[in-house]
Short mmCIF file of the N, C-alpha and C atoms (twelve columns), coordinates in Angstrom:
data_MODEL
# 
_entry.id   MODEL 
# 
loop_
_atom_site.group_PDB 
_atom_site.id 
_atom_site.type_symbol 
_atom_site.label_atom_id 
_atom_site.label_alt_id 
_atom_site.label_comp_id 
_atom_site.label_asym_id 
_atom_site.label_seq_id 
_atom_site.Cartn_x 
_atom_site.Cartn_y 
_atom_site.Cartn_z 
_atom_site.pdbx_PDB_model_num 
ATOM 1   N N  . MET A 1   -6.588  4.761   -27.883 1 
ATOM 2   C CA . MET A 1   -5.717  4.097   -26.822 1 
ATOM 3   C C  . MET A 1   -6.346  4.604   -25.435 1 
ATOM 4   N N  . GLY A 2   -6.684  3.555   -24.453 1 
ATOM 5   C CA . GLY A 2   -7.183  3.932   -23.187 1 
ATOM 6   C C  . GLY A 2   -6.185  4.379   -22.303 1 
ATOM 7   N N  . HIS A 3   -6.636  4.928   -21.145 1 
ATOM 8   C CA . HIS A 3   -5.630  5.354   -20.044 1 
ATOM 9   C C  . HIS A 3   -5.286  4.144   -19.329 1 
ATOM 10  N N  . ALA A 4   -4.048  4.334   -18.687 1 
ATOM 11  C CA . ALA A 4   -3.565  3.366   -17.776 1 
ATOM 12  C C  . ALA A 4   -4.429  3.256   -16.448 1 
ATOM 13  N N  . ARG A 5   -4.461  2.130   -15.873 1 
ATOM 14  C CA . ARG A 5   -5.373  2.143   -14.595 1 
ATOM 15  C C  . ARG A 5   -4.398  1.947   -13.418 1 
ATOM 16  N N  . THR A 6   -4.848  2.579   -12.353 1 
ATOM 17  C CA . THR A 6   -4.125  2.634   -11.044 1 
ATOM 18  C C  . THR A 6   -5.177  2.415   -9.956  1 
ATOM 19  N N  . SER A 7   -4.605  1.946   -8.868  1 
ATOM 20  C CA . SER A 7   -5.456  1.652   -7.695  1 
ATOM 21  C C  . SER A 7   -5.474  2.625   -6.687  1 
ATOM 22  N N  . CYS A 8   -6.720  2.884   -6.040  1 
ATOM 23  C CA . CYS A 8   -6.799  3.584   -4.810  1 
ATOM 24  C C  . CYS A 8   -7.510  2.917   -3.698  1 
ATOM 25  N N  . VAL A 9   -7.230  3.211   -2.560  1 
ATOM 26  C CA . VAL A 9   -7.851  2.472   -1.311  1 
ATOM 27  C C  . VAL A 9   -8.406  3.381   -0.464  1 
ATOM 28  N N  . HIS A 10  -9.420  2.882   0.329   1 
ATOM 29  C CA . HIS A 10  -9.873  3.588   1.580   1 
ATOM 30  C C  . HIS A 10  -9.746  2.592   2.692   1 
ATOM 31  N N  . LEU A 11  -8.892  2.937   3.508   1 
ATOM 32  C CA . LEU A 11  -8.593  2.002   4.659   1 
ATOM 33  C C  . LEU A 11  -9.652  1.624   5.596   1 
ATOM 34  N N  . PRO A 12  -10.426 2.698   6.161   1 
ATOM 35  C CA . PRO A 12  -11.533 2.272   6.918   1 
ATOM 36  C C  . PRO A 12  -12.624 1.476   6.341   1 
ATOM 37  N N  . CYS A 13  -12.868 1.568   5.060   1 
ATOM 38  C CA . CYS A 13  -13.921 0.614   4.386   1 
ATOM 39  C C  . CYS A 13  -13.276 -0.532  3.898   1 
ATOM 40  N N  . ARG A 14  -12.015 -0.698  3.979   1 
ATOM 41  C CA . ARG A 14  -11.247 -1.833  3.264   1 
ATOM 42  C C  . ARG A 14  -11.714 -1.962  1.954   1 
ATOM 43  N N  . ALA A 15  -11.667 -0.816  1.151   1 
ATOM 44  C CA . ALA A 15  -12.148 -0.875  -0.216  1 
ATOM 45  C C  . ALA A 15  -11.035 -0.461  -1.129  1 
ATOM 46  N N  . SER A 16  -10.859 -1.040  -2.348  1 
ATOM 47  C CA . SER A 16  -9.908  -0.886  -3.272  1 
ATOM 48  C C  . SER A 16  -10.570 -0.823  -4.624  1 
ATOM 49  N N  . TYR A 17  -10.192 0.248   -5.524  1 
ATOM 50  C CA . TYR A 17  -10.708 0.338   -6.806  1 
ATOM 51  C C  . TYR A 17  -9.730  0.644   -7.836  1 
ATOM 52  N N  . LYS A 18  -9.842  0.219   -8.961  1 
ATOM 53  C CA . LYS A 18  -8.959  0.583   -10.190 1 
ATOM 54  C C  . LYS A 18  -9.562  1.770   -10.886 1 
ATOM 55  N N  . LYS A 19  -8.825  2.824   -11.074 1 
ATOM 56  C CA . LYS A 19  -9.294  4.006   -11.796 1 
ATOM 57  C C  . LYS A 19  -8.391  4.291   -12.995 1 
ATOM 58  N N  . PRO A 20  -8.946  4.946   -14.022 1 
ATOM 59  C CA . PRO A 20  -8.064  5.396   -15.106 1 
ATOM 60  C C  . PRO A 20  -7.084  6.375   -14.508 1 
ATOM 61  N N  . TYR A 21  -5.946  6.413   -15.145 1 
ATOM 62  C CA . TYR A 21  -4.808  7.340   -14.739 1 
ATOM 63  C C  . TYR A 21  -4.241  8.025   -15.982 1 
ATOM 64  N N  . ASP A 22  -4.263  9.235   -15.995 1 
ATOM 65  C CA . ASP A 22  -3.760  9.980   -17.218 1 
ATOM 66  C C  . ASP A 22  -2.588  10.870  -16.901 1 
ATOM 67  N N  . GLY A 23  -1.895  10.544  -15.825 1 
ATOM 68  C CA . GLY A 23  -0.812  11.334  -15.465 1 
ATOM 69  C C  . GLY A 23  -0.877  12.358  -14.337 1 
ATOM 70  N N  . HIS A 24  -1.949  12.637  -13.893 1 
ATOM 71  C CA . HIS A 24  -2.271  13.495  -12.686 1 
ATOM 72  C C  . HIS A 24  -3.367  12.648  -11.847 1 
ATOM 73  N N  . TRP A 25  -3.196  12.993  -10.576 1 
ATOM 74  C CA . TRP A 25  -4.075  12.338  -9.647  1 
ATOM 75  C C  . TRP A 25  -5.017  13.164  -9.001  1 
ATOM 76  N N  . PRO A 26  -6.230  13.347  -9.400  1 
ATOM 77  C CA . PRO A 26  -7.308  14.190  -8.652  1 
ATOM 78  C C  . PRO A 26  -7.763  13.580  -7.495  1 
ATOM 79  N N  . GLN A 27  -8.327  14.300  -6.520  1 
ATOM 80  C CA . GLN A 27  -8.714  13.719  -5.296  1 
ATOM 81  C C  . GLN A 27  -10.009 12.715  -5.700  1 
ATOM 82  N N  . ARG A 28  -9.773  11.530  -5.193  1 
ATOM 83  C CA . ARG A 28  -10.823 10.569  -5.491  1 
ATOM 84  C C  . ARG A 28  -11.529 10.195  -4.121  1 
ATOM 85  N N  . LEU A 29  -12.839 9.997   -4.157  1 
ATOM 86  C CA . LEU A 29  -13.672 9.753   -2.955  1 
ATOM 87  C C  . LEU A 29  -14.174 8.264   -3.035  1 
ATOM 88  N N  . CYS A 30  -14.170 7.832   -1.823  1 
ATOM 89  C CA . CYS A 30  -14.597 6.335   -1.723  1 
ATOM 90  C C  . CYS A 30  -16.063 6.223   -2.160  1 
ATOM 91  N N  . PRO A 31  -16.426 5.362   -3.024  1 
ATOM 92  C CA . PRO A 31  -17.881 5.178   -3.407  1 
ATOM 93  C C  . PRO A 31  -18.741 4.648   -2.409  1 
ATOM 94  N N  . ARG A 32  -18.197 3.970   -1.287  1 
ATOM 95  C CA . ARG A 32  -18.978 3.561   -0.250  1 
ATOM 96  C C  . ARG A 32  -19.277 4.590   0.862   1 
ATOM 97  N N  . CYS A 33  -18.334 5.587   1.182   1 
ATOM 98  C CA . CYS A 33  -18.587 6.595   2.273   1 
ATOM 99  C C  . CYS A 33  -18.293 7.926   1.882   1 
ATOM 100 N N  . ALA A 34  -17.868 8.229   0.650   1 
ATOM 101 C CA . ALA A 34  -17.534 9.503   0.174   1 
ATOM 102 C C  . ALA A 34  -16.287 10.178  0.890   1 
ATOM 103 N N  . GLU A 35  -15.459 9.477   1.494   1 
ATOM 104 C CA . GLU A 35  -14.171 9.998   2.186   1 
ATOM 105 C C  . GLU A 35  -13.026 9.944   1.186   1 
ATOM 106 N N  . PRO A 36  -12.027 10.800  1.337   1 
ATOM 107 C CA . PRO A 36  -10.891 10.745  0.473   1 
ATOM 108 C C  . PRO A 36  -10.212 9.272   0.502   1 
ATOM 109 N N  . MET A 37  -9.763  8.962   -0.685  1 
ATOM 110 C CA . MET A 37  -9.016  7.599   -0.902  1 
ATOM 111 C C  . MET A 37  -7.580  7.973   -1.106  1 
ATOM 112 N N  . ILE A 38  -6.711  6.927   -1.088  1 
ATOM 113 C CA . ILE A 38  -5.213  7.122   -1.039  1 
ATOM 114 C C  . ILE A 38  -4.862  6.329   -2.442  1 
ATOM 115 N N  . HIS A 39  -3.969  7.139   -3.200  1 
ATOM 116 C CA . HIS A 39  -3.550  6.587   -4.419  1 
ATOM 117 C C  . HIS A 39  -2.419  5.554   -4.141  1 
ATOM 118 N N  . VAL A 40  -2.469  4.261   -4.461  1 
ATOM 119 C CA . VAL A 40  -1.498  3.358   -4.022  1 
ATOM 120 C C  . VAL A 40  -0.717  2.864   -5.214  1 
ATOM 121 N N  . GLY A 41  -0.955  3.179   -6.446  1 
ATOM 122 C CA . GLY A 41  -0.150  2.663   -7.554  1 
ATOM 123 C C  . GLY A 41  -0.789  1.474   -8.461  1 
ATOM 124 N N  . SER A 42  -0.326  1.244   -9.663  1 
ATOM 125 C CA . SER A 42  -0.852  0.260   -10.415 1 
ATOM 126 C C  . SER A 42  -0.447  -1.170  -10.131 1 
ATOM 127 N N  . ALA A 43  0.590   -1.353  -9.369  1 
ATOM 128 C CA . ALA A 43  0.897   -2.809  -9.145  1 
ATOM 129 C C  . ALA A 43  0.252   -3.263  -7.727  1 
ATOM 130 N N  . PHE A 44  -0.771  -2.699  -7.328  1 
ATOM 131 C CA . PHE A 44  -1.348  -3.007  -6.047  1 
ATOM 132 C C  . PHE A 44  -2.293  -4.115  -6.095  1 
ATOM 133 N N  . ALA A 45  -2.087  -5.183  -5.305  1 
ATOM 134 C CA . ALA A 45  -3.141  -6.197  -5.165  1 
ATOM 135 C C  . ALA A 45  -3.804  -6.187  -3.855  1 
ATOM 136 N N  . PRO A 46  -5.137  -5.898  -3.725  1 
ATOM 137 C CA . PRO A 46  -5.819  -5.797  -2.402  1 
ATOM 138 C C  . PRO A 46  -5.880  -7.081  -1.541  1 
ATOM 139 N N  . PRO A 47  -5.824  -6.967  -0.280  1 
ATOM 140 C CA . PRO A 47  -6.241  -8.220  0.475   1 
ATOM 141 C C  . PRO A 47  -7.644  -8.420  0.533   1 
ATOM 142 N N  . ARG A 48  -8.004  -9.519  0.980   1 
ATOM 143 C CA . ARG A 48  -9.401  -9.794  1.092   1 
ATOM 144 C C  . ARG A 48  -9.952  -8.924  2.183   1 
ATOM 145 N N  . ARG A 49  -11.234 -8.409  2.095   1 
ATOM 146 C CA . ARG A 49  -11.802 -7.576  2.950   1 
ATOM 147 C C  . ARG A 49  -11.836 -8.031  4.332   1 
ATOM 148 N N  . ARG A 50  -11.975 -9.330  4.703   1 
ATOM 149 C CA . ARG A 50  -11.973 -9.903  5.913   1 
ATOM 150 C C  . ARG A 50  -10.728 -10.230 6.507   1 
ATOM 151 N N  . ASP A 51  -9.628  -9.991  5.800   1 
ATOM 152 C CA . ASP A 51  -8.367  -10.106 6.301   1 
ATOM 153 C C  . ASP A 51  -7.719  -8.967  7.066   1 
ATOM 154 N N  . THR A 52  -8.106  -8.968  8.318   1 
ATOM 155 C CA . THR A 52  -7.790  -7.841  9.188   1 
ATOM 156 C C  . THR A 52  -6.324  -7.505  9.288   1 
ATOM 157 N N  . ALA A 53  -5.574  -8.772  9.387   1 
ATOM 158 C CA . ALA A 53  -4.046  -8.487  9.713   1 
ATOM 159 C C  . ALA A 53  -3.466  -7.851  8.517   1 
ATOM 160 N N  . ALA A 54  -3.976  -8.330  7.359   1 
ATOM 161 C CA . ALA A 54  -3.473  -7.827  6.020   1 
ATOM 162 C C  . ALA A 54  -3.730  -6.350  5.823   1 
ATOM 163 N N  . TRP A 55  -4.904  -5.941  6.228   1 
ATOM 164 C CA . TRP A 55  -5.267  -4.454  6.176   1 
ATOM 165 C C  . TRP A 55  -4.548  -3.505  7.093   1 
ATOM 166 N N  . ARG A 56  -4.246  -4.164  8.332   1 
ATOM 167 C CA . ARG A 56  -3.442  -3.553  9.196   1 
ATOM 168 C C  . ARG A 56  -1.988  -3.317  8.830   1 
ATOM 169 N N  . THR A 57  -1.386  -4.328  8.063   1 
ATOM 170 C CA . THR A 57  -0.185  -4.402  7.482   1 
ATOM 171 C C  . THR A 57  -0.116  -3.312  6.404   1 
ATOM 172 N N  . LEU A 58  -1.222  -3.227  5.557   1 
ATOM 173 C CA . LEU A 58  -1.236  -2.338  4.419   1 
ATOM 174 C C  . LEU A 58  -1.393  -0.851  5.006   1 
ATOM 175 N N  . SER A 59  -2.064  -0.675  6.066   1 
ATOM 176 C CA . SER A 59  -2.152  0.685   6.695   1 
ATOM 177 C C  . SER A 59  -0.852  1.269   7.180   1 
ATOM 178 N N  . VAL A 60  0.021   0.276   7.872   1 
ATOM 179 C CA . VAL A 60  1.338   0.777   8.359   1 
ATOM 180 C C  . VAL A 60  2.251   1.142   7.079   1 
ATOM 181 N N  . LEU A 61  2.180   0.375   6.068   1 
ATOM 182 C CA . LEU A 61  2.885   0.620   4.833   1 
ATOM 183 C C  . LEU A 61  2.482   1.917   4.203   1 
ATOM 184 N N  . LEU A 62  1.181   2.232   4.100   1 
ATOM 185 C CA . LEU A 62  0.801   3.404   3.379   1 
ATOM 186 C C  . LEU A 62  0.911   4.695   4.237   1 
ATOM 187 N N  . HIS A 63  0.752   4.637   5.560   1 
ATOM 188 C CA . HIS A 63  1.183   5.701   6.454   1 
ATOM 189 C C  . HIS A 63  2.646   5.981   6.371   1 
ATOM 190 N N  . ALA A 64  3.456   4.983   6.102   1 
ATOM 191 C CA . ALA A 64  4.956   5.324   6.141   1 
ATOM 192 C C  . ALA A 64  5.342   5.829   4.689   1 
ATOM 193 N N  . GLY A 65  4.465   5.781   3.771   1 
ATOM 194 C CA . GLY A 65  4.720   6.379   2.479   1 
ATOM 195 C C  . GLY A 65  5.069   5.384   1.467   1 
ATOM 196 N N  . VAL A 66  4.874   4.079   1.726   1 
ATOM 197 C CA . VAL A 66  5.140   3.002   0.772   1 
ATOM 198 C C  . VAL A 66  4.064   2.947   -0.259  1 
ATOM 199 N N  . ARG A 67  4.375   2.826   -1.596  1 
ATOM 200 C CA . ARG A 67  3.243   2.732   -2.627  1 
ATOM 201 C C  . ARG A 67  3.591   1.408   -3.422  1 
ATOM 202 N N  . PHE A 68  2.768   1.153   -4.199  1 
ATOM 203 C CA . PHE A 68  2.958   -0.038  -5.100  1 
ATOM 204 C C  . PHE A 68  3.000   0.337   -6.600  1 
ATOM 205 N N  . HIS A 69  3.853   1.073   -6.974  1 
ATOM 206 C CA . HIS A 69  4.238   1.430   -8.313  1 
ATOM 207 C C  . HIS A 69  4.973   0.337   -9.090  1 
ATOM 208 N N  . LYS A 70  4.660   0.242   -10.405 1 
ATOM 209 C CA . LYS A 70  5.539   -0.719  -11.058 1 
ATOM 210 C C  . LYS A 70  6.872   -0.127  -11.328 1 
ATOM 211 N N  . SER A 71  7.869   -1.243  -11.253 1 
ATOM 212 C CA . SER A 71  9.362   -0.949  -11.393 1 
ATOM 213 C C  . SER A 71  9.786   -1.456  -12.807 1 
ATOM 214 N N  . CYS A 72  10.926  -1.391  -12.954 1 
ATOM 215 C CA . CYS A 72  11.578  -1.755  -14.247 1 
ATOM 216 C C  . CYS A 72  11.307  -3.303  -14.558 1 
ATOM 217 N N  . CYS A 73  11.074  -4.077  -13.479 1 
ATOM 218 C CA . CYS A 73  10.916  -5.500  -13.584 1 
ATOM 219 C C  . CYS A 73  9.407   -5.813  -13.551 1 
ATOM 220 N N  . GLY A 74  8.609   -4.928  -13.583 1 
ATOM 221 C CA . GLY A 74  7.066   -5.147  -13.795 1 
ATOM 222 C C  . GLY A 74  6.287   -4.938  -12.471 1 
ATOM 223 N N  . GLY A 75  6.864   -5.233  -11.416 1 
ATOM 224 C CA . GLY A 75  6.011   -5.214  -10.071 1 
ATOM 225 C C  . GLY A 75  6.678   -4.114  -9.137  1 
ATOM 226 N N  . PRO A 76  6.076   -3.940  -8.021  1 
ATOM 227 C CA . PRO A 76  6.515   -2.898  -7.115  1 
ATOM 228 C C  . PRO A 76  7.751   -3.268  -6.278  1 
ATOM 229 N N  . GLY A 77  8.328   -4.561  -6.327  1 
ATOM 230 C CA . GLY A 77  9.274   -4.856  -5.559  1 
ATOM 231 C C  . GLY A 77  8.759   -5.540  -4.283  1 
ATOM 232 N N  . TYR A 78  9.709   -5.823  -3.314  1 
ATOM 233 C CA . TYR A 78  9.338   -6.515  -2.070  1 
ATOM 234 C C  . TYR A 78  8.374   -5.602  -1.176  1 
ATOM 235 N N  . ARG A 79  7.390   -6.137  -0.747  1 
ATOM 236 C CA . ARG A 79  6.509   -5.564  0.248   1 
ATOM 237 C C  . ARG A 79  6.128   -6.449  1.429   1 
ATOM 238 N N  . PRO A 80  6.290   -6.073  2.671   1 
ATOM 239 C CA . PRO A 80  5.917   -7.054  3.813   1 
ATOM 240 C C  . PRO A 80  4.343   -7.380  3.658   1 
ATOM 241 N N  . ARG A 81  4.214   -8.688  4.006   1 
ATOM 242 C CA . ARG A 81  2.767   -9.160  3.843   1 
ATOM 243 C C  . ARG A 81  2.173   -9.665  5.168   1 
ATOM 244 N N  . SER A 82  3.083   -9.356  6.268   1 
ATOM 245 C CA . SER A 82  2.611   -9.705  7.648   1 
ATOM 246 C C  . SER A 82  3.021   -8.651  8.702   1 
ATOM 247 N N  . LEU A 83  2.352   -8.573  9.774   1 
ATOM 248 C CA . LEU A 83  2.685   -7.612  10.844  1 
ATOM 249 C C  . LEU A 83  4.029   -8.064  11.469  1 
ATOM 250 N N  . ARG A 84  4.366   -9.290  11.449  1 
ATOM 251 C CA . ARG A 84  5.783   -9.721  11.979  1 
ATOM 252 C C  . ARG A 84  6.808   -9.060  11.034  1 
ATOM 253 N N  . GLU A 85  6.664   -9.214  9.709   1 
ATOM 254 C CA . GLU A 85  7.729   -8.618  8.729   1 
ATOM 255 C C  . GLU A 85  7.683   -7.143  8.947   1 
ATOM 256 N N  . VAL A 86  6.567   -6.509  9.252   1 
ATOM 257 C CA . VAL A 86  6.608   -4.973  9.469   1 
ATOM 258 C C  . VAL A 86  7.480   -4.672  10.754  1 
ATOM 259 N N  . ARG A 87  7.151   -5.396  11.758  1 
ATOM 260 C CA . ARG A 87  7.793   -5.136  13.002  1 
ATOM 261 C C  . ARG A 87  9.249   -5.426  12.881  1 
ATOM 262 N N  . GLU A 88  9.737   -6.406  12.283  1 
ATOM 263 C CA . GLU A 88  11.153  -6.499  12.059  1 
ATOM 264 C C  . GLU A 88  11.699  -5.464  11.426  1 
ATOM 265 N N  . ARG A 89  11.111  -4.884  10.299  1 
ATOM 266 C CA . ARG A 89  11.739  -3.838  9.520   1 
ATOM 267 C C  . ARG A 89  11.613  -2.490  10.195  1 
ATOM 268 N N  . MET A 90  10.588  -2.359  11.003  1 
ATOM 269 C CA . MET A 90  10.576  -1.032  11.787  1 
ATOM 270 C C  . MET A 90  11.655  -1.023  12.868  1 
ATOM 271 N N  . ALA A 91  11.989  -2.197  13.534  1 
ATOM 272 C CA . ALA A 91  12.913  -2.383  14.546  1 
ATOM 273 C C  . ALA A 91  14.234  -2.133  13.978  1 
ATOM 274 N N  . TYR A 92  14.429  -2.559  12.734  1 
ATOM 275 C CA . TYR A 92  15.701  -2.346  12.003  1 
ATOM 276 C C  . TYR A 92  15.894  -0.719  11.807  1 
ATOM 277 N N  . ALA A 93  14.755  -0.198  11.356  1 
ATOM 278 C CA . ALA A 93  14.838  1.313   11.072  1 
ATOM 279 C C  . ALA A 93  15.146  2.039   12.157  1 
ATOM 280 N N  . ARG A 94  14.622  1.650   13.402  1 
ATOM 281 C CA . ARG A 94  15.020  2.252   14.673  1 
ATOM 282 C C  . ARG A 94  16.463  2.229   14.986  1 
ATOM 283 N N  . ARG A 95  16.954  0.761   14.846  1 
ATOM 284 C CA . ARG A 95  18.466  0.576   15.252  1 
ATOM 285 C C  . ARG A 95  19.459  1.252   14.356  1 
ATOM 286 N N  . SER A 96  19.091  1.165   13.032  1 
ATOM 287 C CA . SER A 96  20.020  1.623   12.057  1 
ATOM 288 C C  . SER A 96  19.900  3.129   11.683  1 
ATOM 289 N N  . GLY A 97  18.737  3.678   11.968  1 
ATOM 290 C CA . GLY A 97  18.510  5.191   11.577  1 
ATOM 291 C C  . GLY A 97  18.021  5.288   10.079  1 
ATOM 292 N N  . GLU A 98  17.769  4.006   9.427   1 
ATOM 293 C CA . GLU A 98  17.354  4.172   8.055   1 
ATOM 294 C C  . GLU A 98  15.830  4.611   8.029   1 
ATOM 295 N N  . PRO A 99  15.447  5.439   7.193   1 
ATOM 296 C CA . PRO A 99  14.008  5.845   7.047   1 
ATOM 297 C C  . PRO A 99  13.111  4.692   6.973   1 
ATOM 298 N N  . ALA A 100 12.007  4.710   7.762   1 
ATOM 299 C CA . ALA A 100 11.063  3.582   7.642   1 
ATOM 300 C C  . ALA A 100 10.627  3.213   6.373   1 
ATOM 301 N N  . VAL A 101 10.342  4.188   5.555   1 
ATOM 302 C CA . VAL A 101 9.774   3.800   4.185   1 
ATOM 303 C C  . VAL A 101 10.908  3.120   3.275   1 
ATOM 304 N N  . LYS A 102 12.314  3.160   3.676   1 
ATOM 305 C CA . LYS A 102 13.134  2.313   2.991   1 
ATOM 306 C C  . LYS A 102 13.266  1.032   3.693   1 
ATOM 307 N N  . ALA A 103 13.307  0.981   4.940   1 
ATOM 308 C CA . ALA A 103 13.392  -0.277  5.707   1 
ATOM 309 C C  . ALA A 103 12.207  -1.171  5.466   1 
ATOM 310 N N  . LEU A 104 10.993  -0.622  5.279   1 
ATOM 311 C CA . LEU A 104 9.832   -1.459  4.934   1 
ATOM 312 C C  . LEU A 104 9.801   -2.213  3.614   1 
ATOM 313 N N  . VAL A 105 10.729  -1.712  2.718   1 
ATOM 314 C CA . VAL A 105 10.683  -2.412  1.369   1 
ATOM 315 C C  . VAL A 105 11.963  -3.216  1.165   1 
ATOM 316 N N  . ARG A 106 12.608  -3.526  2.323   1 
ATOM 317 C CA . ARG A 106 13.916  -4.216  2.238   1 
ATOM 318 C C  . ARG A 106 13.517  -5.838  2.176   1 
ATOM 319 N N  . PRO A 107 13.863  -6.473  1.185   1 
ATOM 320 C CA . PRO A 107 13.653  -7.929  1.225   1 
ATOM 321 C C  . PRO A 107 14.107  -8.691  2.440   1 
ATOM 322 N N  . GLU A 108 15.404  -8.328  2.809   1 
ATOM 323 C CA . GLU A 108 15.974  -8.930  3.925   1 
ATOM 324 C C  . GLU A 108 16.434  -7.877  5.011   1 
ATOM 325 N N  . VAL A 109 16.389  -8.302  6.237   1 
ATOM 326 C CA . VAL A 109 16.759  -7.321  7.307   1 
ATOM 327 C C  . VAL A 109 18.190  -7.864  7.803   1 
ATOM 328 N N  . PRO A 110 19.193  -7.020  7.716   1 
ATOM 329 C CA . PRO A 110 20.409  -7.493  8.224   1 
ATOM 330 C C  . PRO A 110 20.497  -7.828  9.636   1 
# 
């Protein structure tokens, strides 16, 4: 039986790789530049390398602590796909006092 696979990304290179995951996450280095990568979870689908706005959105999510782990329903749940959606949720977080990591994964903003 093989190991599960999970994704890691390196934002400056806009690189995403699936790696075997055996329950612990050793430090992974980007094959393109040898800098540390970020573990993002097994339900991650990378944007196209040329999609600057999508990578900017992803950067905000990852720096806020949002990851892409599978849930009971199979996927990671709602994740913003545009900078507009990120801005709406960050404004809600500031207004409401809700932590950014929670506000960013809200499907709807009240």
